Amino acid sequence: MPKELTIGLVQQACTQDREENIRKLETGIREAHARGAALVLLQELHNGVYFPQTEGEDGFALAETIPGPSTERFGSLAAELGIVLVLSLFEKRAPGLYHNTAAVLEKDGSVAGIYRKTHIPDDPGFYEKYYFTPGDLGIRPVETSAGRIGVLICWDQWYPEAARLMALAGAEMLVYPTAIGYSPSEPEDERERQRGAWITIQRSHAIANGVPVAAINRTGFEPPLSPERDGIHFWGNSFVAGPQGEIMAQTAADRDEVLVATVNLDKTDIIRRAWPFFRDRRVDLYGDLLKRYRD
Amino acid sequence: MPKELTIGLVQQACTQDREENIRKLETGIREAHARGAALVLLQELHNGVYFPQTEGEDGFALAETIPGPSTERFGSLAAELGIVLVLSLFEKRAPGLYHNTAAVLEKDGSVAGIYRKTHIPDDPGFYEKYYFTPGDLGIRPVETSAGRIGVLICWDQWYPEAARLMALAGAEMLVYPTAIGYSPSEPEDERERQRGAWITIQRSHAIANGVPVAAINRTGFEPPLSPERDGIHFWGNSFVAGPQGEIMAQTAADRDEVLVATVNLDKTDIIRRAWPFFRDRRVDLYGDLLKRYRD
């Protein structure tokens, strides 16, 4: 198990040209590796534009199996560079059964494990419930040569329950492939509150659980995919936080960027001894967390 | 139920002179009321210095019953001013059975309800497990004329579980009486991480649950109560955050201060519709939250 782990995050804008998006990702992965990354993270649904911006049958044509074309292609690169790589894919599991799934590739290019997005959003411009069946694999980290990686996906990031379950299941870090942005009509103060909340709640998962957190978001403006929408301005701001929630590195909002940061996985035990939150959890009183609401 | 609620927080340094501390609190409460507060919050164990800085039998002499002298005295003031007041007391429940307890006083001076601290810390300088039996009342808000108040106490603030349970039980706001500070030997960068983590995780409870959060911490340096300790520098920084975690008002670190802020309780429904985290909780997958660790 490594003590020091260098993580690379590839933040980029996507276009309708899938092959171009993937080539750009490959360039970014190579750059992260050249700068020392042993673990590289890609943004949510990184191969294309964010198709759940609208509901339409065409979207399903983008789905693929796991293993499949993306795990093959990126697996070759992972093996060539000897890195662990976290992909975010539109998974076709069976006819009429699709998931938003992360595939974690080992440094020999094999699939070390997958995670299916647990919490599925649905609001104007983010119509994910139409496409994605909620994950049924539970909330478990993937064991890799770079450590036990707790992959959670986008909407999951708003749920302290998900972060806690990953940590209780032994995750040594939490990573969040993400596609989040503003509507162009949002005023600046509301943008700031949204972006601030997104950063704050993920830093809090680091704090509550004493583990590093990496969030990798897309950037760029993606024009409307249907006449009733107005497009999404993805806000970038990918970051890596240490186990006290301290920001270690962060990208800009508006440009393609490869971010590299080194975390020390041994710090978790040190921090959890100083702040022994796990010692004092009142599991005898938490039963109502399993209810929708306590009326 | 009020839509707009003005909250007052009385942050102060304490000395060994209990009567002086209480008089200062009364002055602060009157100031908060004069500035429009309908709900006033006091810091954790506000009547005296933070006695759990050391373990000693003398500390128990400070405990009192609820109702008792403090609910009587502060109850008169609450009734005179017509405010809801949250006290933080060392409760003597029975011989050998003591709690760290918040008492919520109605505006007629009666006790609307109590909450007993659920998560009890214990680390050098904060020897609370010696004094306080963990709370057995569960995690439920107190119904008052100022709204359903979710009182949690200090160490509870590090637990997203506690905040969630309060919100699921209908709390319209979360309030945290607190006594947290640095050891004088802590270097500045570590102080910053600790203070940052403390603010960040409480803001995250506002975000995850779509409710306002108020944290009221003590200030001032309290000298060592035993030769092997070096005292505590309480870091103040009391604040009120809105339901997106945005800071609305905040005190300084190093001085007595009365903070007043107005929150809009109707915003919770609006925010929860925009960010429908409650809709999408996967209660079917949360069972392991009731375990100590999932090995």
XYZ file of C-alpha atoms in Angstrom:
590
model
C 0.000 0.000 0.000
C 1.522 3.348 -0.980
C 1.969 6.022 1.645
C 2.324 8.939 -0.732
C 0.000 8.853 -3.710
C 0.099 11.295 -6.599
C -3.313 11.847 -8.169
C -3.973 13.404 -11.575
C -7.291 14.995 -12.593
C -8.087 15.686 -16.256
C -10.621 18.521 -16.545
C -11.809 19.343 -20.051
C -14.533 20.755 -22.264
C -16.258 18.280 -24.593
C -17.771 18.630 -28.035
C -20.005 16.425 -30.199
C -16.814 14.921 -31.685
C -16.343 11.838 -29.515
C -13.027 10.832 -31.061
C -11.623 14.308 -30.437
C -12.795 14.217 -26.793
C -11.109 10.862 -26.241
C -7.844 12.001 -27.892
C -7.816 15.035 -25.627
C -8.387 12.787 -22.605
C -5.497 10.568 -23.697
C -3.229 13.602 -23.965
C -4.307 14.731 -20.501
C -3.729 11.285 -19.008
C -0.231 11.205 -20.513
C 0.482 14.636 -19.058
C -0.749 13.567 -15.588
C 1.461 10.478 -15.777
C 4.455 12.530 -16.900
C 3.918 14.751 -13.865
C 4.023 11.734 -11.559
C 0.408 10.598 -11.183
C -0.097 6.935 -10.257
C -3.880 7.383 -10.186
C -5.711 9.407 -12.849
C -9.343 10.551 -12.625
C -11.597 11.594 -15.494
C -14.766 13.676 -15.263
C -18.290 12.211 -15.345
C -19.341 10.763 -18.748
C -16.095 12.095 -20.166
C -16.358 10.663 -23.687
C -18.942 13.146 -24.883
C -21.169 16.114 -24.175
C -23.491 15.800 -21.191
C -26.383 14.122 -23.056
C -28.820 14.055 -20.064
C -29.286 17.770 -20.692
C -32.333 16.521 -22.598
C -34.447 13.352 -22.790
C -34.302 11.532 -26.091
C -33.918 8.004 -27.401
C -30.741 8.990 -29.269
C -28.891 9.254 -25.976
C -29.054 5.499 -25.450
C -26.955 4.923 -28.591
C -23.977 6.227 -26.601
C -24.138 3.435 -24.028
C -21.622 0.601 -24.005
C -20.888 -2.566 -22.098
C -18.276 -2.939 -19.340
C -15.880 -4.414 -20.330
C -16.309 -2.836 -23.745
C -14.769 -0.324 -26.137
C -13.799 2.285 -23.522
C -12.298 -0.133 -21.009
C -10.339 -1.679 -23.931
C -9.005 1.564 -25.291
C -8.239 3.267 -21.973
C -7.074 -0.074 -20.547
C -4.293 -0.172 -23.156
C -3.179 3.288 -22.108
C -3.346 2.415 -18.376
C -1.184 -0.650 -19.055
C 1.257 1.304 -21.222
C 1.731 3.969 -18.548
C 1.324 1.656 -15.541
C -1.340 3.810 -13.876
C -4.668 3.218 -12.171
C -7.375 5.017 -14.140
C -10.973 5.832 -13.151
C -13.390 5.989 -16.088
C -16.974 7.283 -16.010
C -19.177 5.537 -18.564
C -22.764 5.132 -19.724
C -23.151 1.429 -19.074
C -25.474 -0.818 -21.047
C -26.055 -3.736 -18.696
C -28.956 -5.387 -20.534
C -31.644 -4.296 -22.991
C -33.549 -1.494 -21.234
C -31.186 -1.511 -18.228
C -28.602 1.273 -18.184
C -26.401 2.758 -15.452
C -24.087 5.683 -14.832
C -21.013 3.636 -13.955
C -17.412 4.202 -12.970
C -14.896 1.574 -14.089
C -11.632 1.441 -12.181
C -8.764 0.129 -14.327
C -5.713 -1.503 -12.756
C -2.245 -0.586 -13.979
C -2.167 -3.747 -16.102
C -5.240 -2.447 -17.947
C -7.704 -4.895 -16.401
C -10.978 -3.808 -14.777
C -10.317 -3.778 -11.014
C -13.949 -3.049 -10.196
C -16.944 -0.909 -11.010
C -19.279 1.384 -9.080
C -22.795 2.275 -10.227
C -24.063 5.734 -9.304
C -26.318 5.380 -6.275
C -28.180 8.699 -6.129
C -29.701 9.739 -9.452
C -30.679 13.398 -9.945
C -33.469 14.758 -12.048
C -34.070 18.442 -12.543
C -34.350 20.736 -15.555
C -31.253 20.170 -17.711
C -30.131 17.111 -15.723
C -32.651 14.439 -16.699
C -30.715 11.475 -15.370
C -33.618 9.443 -14.017
C -34.679 8.878 -17.638
C -31.389 7.210 -18.545
C -29.878 5.683 -15.428
C -31.171 2.917 -13.184
C -29.986 3.592 -9.610
C -26.934 1.547 -8.683
C -27.448 -1.813 -7.017
C -23.851 -2.706 -6.140
C -23.923 -0.915 -2.812
C -21.341 1.586 -1.678
C -17.983 -0.176 -1.615
C -14.467 0.911 -2.552
C -12.430 -0.752 -5.288
C -9.171 -2.381 -4.196
C -6.271 -1.321 -6.436
C -2.499 -1.030 -6.393
C -3.016 2.704 -5.715
C -5.126 2.023 -2.610
C -8.780 1.330 -1.832
C -10.570 3.881 -3.967
C -14.050 5.063 -2.948
C -15.562 6.205 -6.237
C -18.822 8.100 -5.948
C -20.417 10.004 -8.822
C -21.677 13.611 -8.993
C -25.121 13.726 -7.253
C -23.724 11.247 -4.691
C -21.468 14.097 -3.540
C -24.372 15.829 -1.778
C -24.951 12.808 0.473
C -22.904 12.483 3.674
C -24.382 8.983 3.945
C -22.548 7.858 0.799
C -19.201 9.259 1.937
C -19.589 7.684 5.373
C -20.534 4.272 3.964
C -17.472 4.328 1.698
C -15.222 5.224 4.623
C -16.785 2.567 6.873
C -16.163 0.065 4.082
C -12.462 0.948 4.154
C -12.074 3.558 1.404
C -8.719 5.338 1.724
C -9.860 8.245 -0.420
C -13.066 9.523 -2.002
C -13.147 10.516 -5.671
C -16.062 12.208 -7.430
C -16.301 12.258 -11.247
C -18.701 15.144 -11.842
C -20.588 17.131 -14.481
C -22.055 20.155 -12.734
C -22.675 23.653 -14.016
C -24.882 26.704 -14.052
C -27.753 27.563 -16.265
C -26.684 30.660 -18.281
C -29.616 32.579 -16.749
C -28.336 32.109 -13.151
C -27.237 35.420 -11.546
C -23.673 35.676 -10.258
C -24.534 35.553 -6.526
C -26.504 32.330 -7.013
C -23.614 30.844 -9.041
C -21.306 31.622 -6.167
C -23.621 29.974 -3.611
C -23.940 26.854 -5.773
C -20.234 26.523 -6.470
C -19.430 27.281 -2.828
C -21.878 24.650 -1.598
C -20.435 22.077 -4.002
C -16.902 22.651 -2.755
C -17.916 22.932 0.908
C -19.895 19.711 1.125
C -17.137 17.671 -0.499
C -14.513 19.168 1.805
C -16.817 18.174 4.673
C -16.700 14.519 3.566
C -12.924 14.671 3.931
C -13.299 16.171 7.406
C -16.022 13.823 8.688
C -14.112 10.769 7.509
C -10.461 11.807 7.721
C -9.679 10.888 4.114
C -8.519 12.856 1.065
C -11.200 13.848 -1.449
C -10.758 14.523 -5.171
C -13.521 16.058 -7.281
C -13.073 16.167 -11.048
C -15.620 18.323 -12.878
C -16.019 19.175 -16.563
C -15.628 22.697 -17.919
C -16.892 24.695 -20.899
C -20.281 25.752 -22.211
C -22.410 23.061 -23.841
C -25.170 24.506 -26.024
C -28.810 23.433 -25.622
C -29.655 19.937 -26.904
C -33.347 20.826 -27.108
C -35.159 24.123 -27.843
C -36.702 24.445 -24.352
C -33.293 24.400 -22.621
C -30.555 27.037 -22.597
C -27.375 24.987 -22.249
C -25.057 24.411 -19.302
C -21.974 26.313 -18.306
C -19.894 23.659 -16.498
C -17.969 25.276 -13.685
C -14.689 23.337 -13.510
C -13.045 24.051 -10.129
C -11.842 20.461 -9.786
C -9.883 20.036 -6.589
C -8.032 17.776 -4.200
C -8.564 18.212 -0.437
C -6.574 16.655 2.382
C -8.093 14.725 5.308
C -8.878 17.890 7.279
C -10.749 19.281 4.274
C -7.880 21.634 3.389
C -7.691 22.449 -0.325
C -4.379 21.137 -1.701
C -4.835 22.022 -5.377
C -7.627 23.393 -7.542
C -8.209 24.087 -11.237
C -9.623 27.197 -12.838
C -13.296 27.378 -13.807
C -13.004 28.001 -17.504
C -10.244 26.025 -19.151
C -8.945 22.542 -19.863
C -6.460 21.682 -17.152
C -4.530 18.744 -15.755
C -4.249 18.967 -11.972
C -1.722 16.915 -10.013
C -1.508 16.640 -6.224
C 0.185 14.280 -3.798
C -1.706 12.966 -0.771
C -0.357 10.971 2.148
C -2.663 8.059 2.930
C -1.008 7.443 6.313
C -2.417 10.753 7.534
C -5.867 9.214 7.918
C -4.933 7.254 11.013
C -3.136 10.261 12.498
C -6.073 12.591 11.886
C -8.619 10.060 13.135
C -6.638 9.670 16.380
C -6.625 13.452 16.868
C -10.271 13.789 15.836
C -11.747 10.410 16.853
C -15.146 10.795 15.220
C -15.290 7.100 14.363
C -14.755 6.144 18.017
C -17.812 8.082 19.159
C -20.452 7.359 16.505
C -23.736 6.578 18.323
C -24.804 3.659 16.155
C -27.444 2.842 18.798
C -29.235 6.110 17.919
C -28.927 6.136 14.119
C -31.848 3.848 13.227
C -33.997 6.622 11.798
C -31.369 7.297 9.093
C -33.005 4.350 7.339
C -36.323 6.186 7.137
C -37.463 8.595 4.457
C -38.696 11.016 7.139
C -39.470 10.683 10.796
C -43.061 11.940 11.077
C -44.763 29.662 12.436
C -42.541 32.678 11.669
C -41.174 33.146 8.163
C -38.385 35.535 9.063
C -36.580 34.778 12.284
C -33.955 37.001 13.860
C -31.385 35.039 15.834
C -28.960 36.467 18.400
C -25.702 34.779 19.452
C -23.875 35.851 22.604
C -20.160 35.031 22.338
C -18.080 35.772 25.404
C -14.988 34.984 27.440
C -15.594 33.467 30.890
C -13.728 33.744 34.182
C -13.898 31.861 37.481
C -16.436 34.447 38.669
C -19.728 32.740 37.842
C -21.919 35.668 38.842
C -19.922 37.988 36.598
C -20.234 35.554 33.663
C -24.003 35.353 34.103
C -24.376 39.138 34.371
C -22.405 39.520 31.151
C -24.655 36.935 29.474
C -27.742 38.847 30.649
C -26.340 42.053 29.173
C -25.653 40.245 25.889
C -29.140 38.736 25.791
C -30.664 42.169 26.345
C -28.541 43.576 23.532
C -29.581 40.771 21.155
C -33.231 41.412 22.032
C -32.834 45.156 21.533
C -31.423 44.417 18.081
C -34.503 42.367 17.177
C -33.643 38.771 18.135
C -36.624 36.507 18.878
C -34.298 33.550 19.521
C -31.059 33.914 21.504
C -28.300 31.300 21.706
C -25.613 30.995 24.371
C -22.315 29.133 24.076
C -21.693 25.685 25.547
C -21.542 25.576 29.380
C -21.800 29.356 29.374
C -22.025 29.944 33.121
C -18.364 29.283 33.802
C -14.939 28.391 32.529
C -14.687 25.166 30.535
C -14.134 22.840 33.517
C -13.618 19.607 31.447
C -10.169 21.000 30.648
C -9.186 18.740 33.550
C -10.655 15.788 35.465
C -11.465 16.475 39.110
C -14.277 15.889 41.563
C -14.678 19.637 42.113
C -16.165 19.974 38.630
C -19.298 18.099 39.686
C -20.138 20.827 42.219
C -21.060 23.018 39.235
C -23.891 20.744 38.100
C -27.529 21.654 38.626
C -30.965 20.207 38.023
C -33.234 21.125 35.108
C -35.465 22.868 36.014
C -33.168 24.522 38.511
C -31.337 27.763 39.297
C -30.303 28.579 35.698
C -33.649 27.835 34.082
C -35.268 29.973 36.838
C -32.964 32.923 36.447
C -32.727 32.934 32.640
C -36.419 31.986 32.429
C -37.323 35.266 34.155
C -35.305 37.170 31.584
C -36.788 35.212 28.644
C -40.278 36.015 29.958
C -39.438 39.680 30.552
C -38.117 40.087 27.001
C -40.502 37.621 25.330
C -37.729 35.642 23.622
C -36.877 31.984 23.115
C -33.533 31.273 24.786
C -31.216 28.243 24.401
C -29.171 27.477 27.538
C -26.271 25.025 27.773
C -25.987 23.509 31.268
C -24.179 20.853 33.279
C -27.198 18.772 34.266
C -27.372 16.724 37.444
C -30.039 14.146 36.653
C -29.471 11.806 39.601
C -26.607 11.007 41.979
C -23.731 9.890 39.775
C -25.662 10.641 36.554
C -24.711 13.865 34.810
C -25.249 15.203 31.281
C -24.179 18.054 29.022
C -27.656 19.399 28.333
C -29.276 22.207 26.398
C -32.475 23.652 27.843
C -34.724 25.542 25.455
C -36.801 28.198 27.210
C -40.085 29.449 25.750
C -40.846 33.161 25.678
C -43.009 32.790 28.797
C -39.916 31.516 30.621
C -41.013 27.865 30.790
C -38.797 24.963 29.681
C -39.986 24.037 26.158
C -37.690 21.015 25.989
C -34.190 19.743 26.579
C -31.540 17.983 24.499
C -28.727 15.904 25.992
C -25.422 15.904 24.080
C -25.254 12.707 22.050
C -21.581 12.457 21.046
C -19.167 12.952 23.950
C -15.540 13.821 23.151
C -12.492 12.906 25.136
C -9.046 14.109 24.251
C -6.298 16.000 26.093
C -7.870 19.179 27.505
C -11.422 18.072 26.690
C -12.097 15.294 29.226
C -15.847 15.160 28.752
C -16.337 11.405 29.025
C -15.414 11.725 32.725
C -18.285 14.128 33.418
C -21.049 13.511 30.896
C -23.170 10.432 30.293
C -24.051 10.270 26.575
C -27.545 11.592 25.847
C -30.447 9.147 25.827
C -33.239 11.398 24.564
C -32.478 10.749 20.912
C -32.022 13.452 18.311
C -35.235 15.478 18.187
C -35.923 19.184 17.753
C -37.720 21.257 20.365
C -40.996 22.853 19.299
C -41.100 26.560 20.193
C -42.828 29.774 19.176
C -39.646 30.590 17.197
C -39.823 27.346 15.193
C -38.696 23.737 15.630
C -35.164 24.154 16.935
C -32.635 21.371 16.372
C -30.137 21.878 19.191
C -26.950 19.844 18.927
C -23.902 20.447 21.111
C -20.233 20.939 20.132
C -18.755 17.465 19.340
C -22.129 16.595 17.714
C -21.201 19.151 15.041
C -18.688 16.762 13.466
C -21.399 14.155 12.791
C -23.453 14.468 9.606
C -25.641 11.721 11.090
C -26.790 14.019 13.909
C -27.634 16.890 11.567
C -29.533 14.575 9.229
C -31.525 12.977 12.044
C -32.531 16.416 13.326
C -33.633 17.477 9.852
C -35.538 14.233 9.269
C -37.281 14.820 12.600
C -38.474 18.192 11.314
C -35.889 20.659 12.637
C -36.238 24.017 10.873
C -32.753 25.109 11.884
C -29.678 23.608 13.541
C -27.968 25.387 16.423
C -24.661 24.378 17.989
C -23.625 25.719 21.423
C -19.866 25.149 21.362
C -16.631 25.437 23.360
C -13.793 24.778 20.941
C -10.293 26.176 20.859
C -6.612 25.626 20.197
C -3.918 24.468 22.494
C -1.451 27.398 22.812
C 1.270 25.156 21.362
C -0.605 24.604 18.067
C 1.193 26.217 15.078
C -0.734 28.749 13.008
C -1.241 26.523 9.927
C -2.767 23.776 12.090
C -5.012 26.356 13.803
C -6.240 27.448 10.412
C -6.995 23.871 9.330
C -8.892 23.171 12.555
C -10.932 26.375 12.451
C -11.562 25.898 8.720
C -12.740 22.331 9.238
C -15.053 23.416 12.063
C -16.703 26.084 9.904
C -16.797 23.914 6.771
C -18.470 20.885 8.305
C -21.212 22.962 9.920
C -21.859 24.821 6.666
C -22.146 21.394 5.050
C -24.964 20.436 7.447
C -26.879 23.484 6.200
C -26.256 22.402 2.601
C -27.075 18.705 3.020
C -30.316 19.501 4.836
C -31.389 22.849 3.365
C -31.721 24.535 6.765
C -29.993 27.500 8.438
C -27.209 26.680 10.892
C -26.022 28.795 13.839
C -22.835 27.973 15.747
C -22.106 29.887 18.960
C -18.599 29.391 20.332
C -16.833 30.855 23.346
C -13.827 33.144 23.083
C -10.822 34.085 25.238
C -7.902 32.242 26.751
C -8.646 30.037 29.752
C -5.508 29.216 31.752
C -4.600 25.633 32.661
C -6.759 24.022 35.376
C -4.050 21.423 36.082
C -0.236 21.559 35.854
C 0.029 19.057 32.990
C -2.173 21.163 30.663
C -1.429 24.478 28.959
C -4.860 26.092 28.742
C -7.211 26.614 25.816
C -7.458 29.528 23.458
C -11.155 29.448 22.417
C -11.451 30.598 18.839
C -14.812 32.439 18.698
C -15.840 32.743 15.019
C -19.500 32.147 15.851
C -21.608 32.317 12.714
C -24.976 31.984 11.051
C -25.204 30.234 7.660
C -28.187 30.129 5.304
C -29.649 26.937 3.812
C -27.081 26.811 1.002
C -24.275 27.017 3.560
C -23.627 30.669 2.755
C -22.198 32.637 5.680
C -24.665 35.368 6.647
C -22.853 36.801 9.679
C -19.779 35.912 11.706
C -18.059 37.182 14.868
C -14.381 37.917 15.391
C -12.113 35.348 17.040
C -10.915 37.306 20.010
C -13.579 39.429 21.607
C -16.967 39.342 23.323
C -19.583 39.981 20.674
C -23.319 39.817 20.137
C -24.151 38.660 16.621
C -27.590 39.136 15.103
C -28.822 37.694 11.789
C -32.198 37.169 10.176
C -32.995 33.884 8.439
C -36.020 33.019 6.327
C -37.412 29.628 7.317
C -39.567 29.418 4.174
C -36.385 29.114 2.102
C -35.947 25.498 3.178
C -38.778 24.255 0.986
C -37.587 26.360 -1.953
C -33.985 25.122 -1.647
C -35.046 21.509 -1.164
C -37.138 21.708 -4.337
C -34.149 23.067 -6.294
C -31.728 20.598 -4.664
C -33.986 17.632 -3.886
C -31.537 15.626 -1.786
C -34.313 14.351 0.476
C -36.218 12.952 -2.522
C -33.309 10.772 -3.597
C -31.928 9.345 -0.336
C -31.277 5.609 -0.874
C -32.651 4.401 2.443
C -32.548 0.864 1.027
C -28.742 1.065 0.933
C -27.999 2.818 4.226
C -28.167 -0.160 6.588
C -24.429 -0.236 7.267
C -24.607 3.257 8.791
C -25.791 1.428 11.905
C -22.512 -0.486 12.116
C -19.326 0.625 13.829
C -17.294 -0.472 10.779
C -18.025 -2.685 7.834
C -15.212 -5.244 7.939
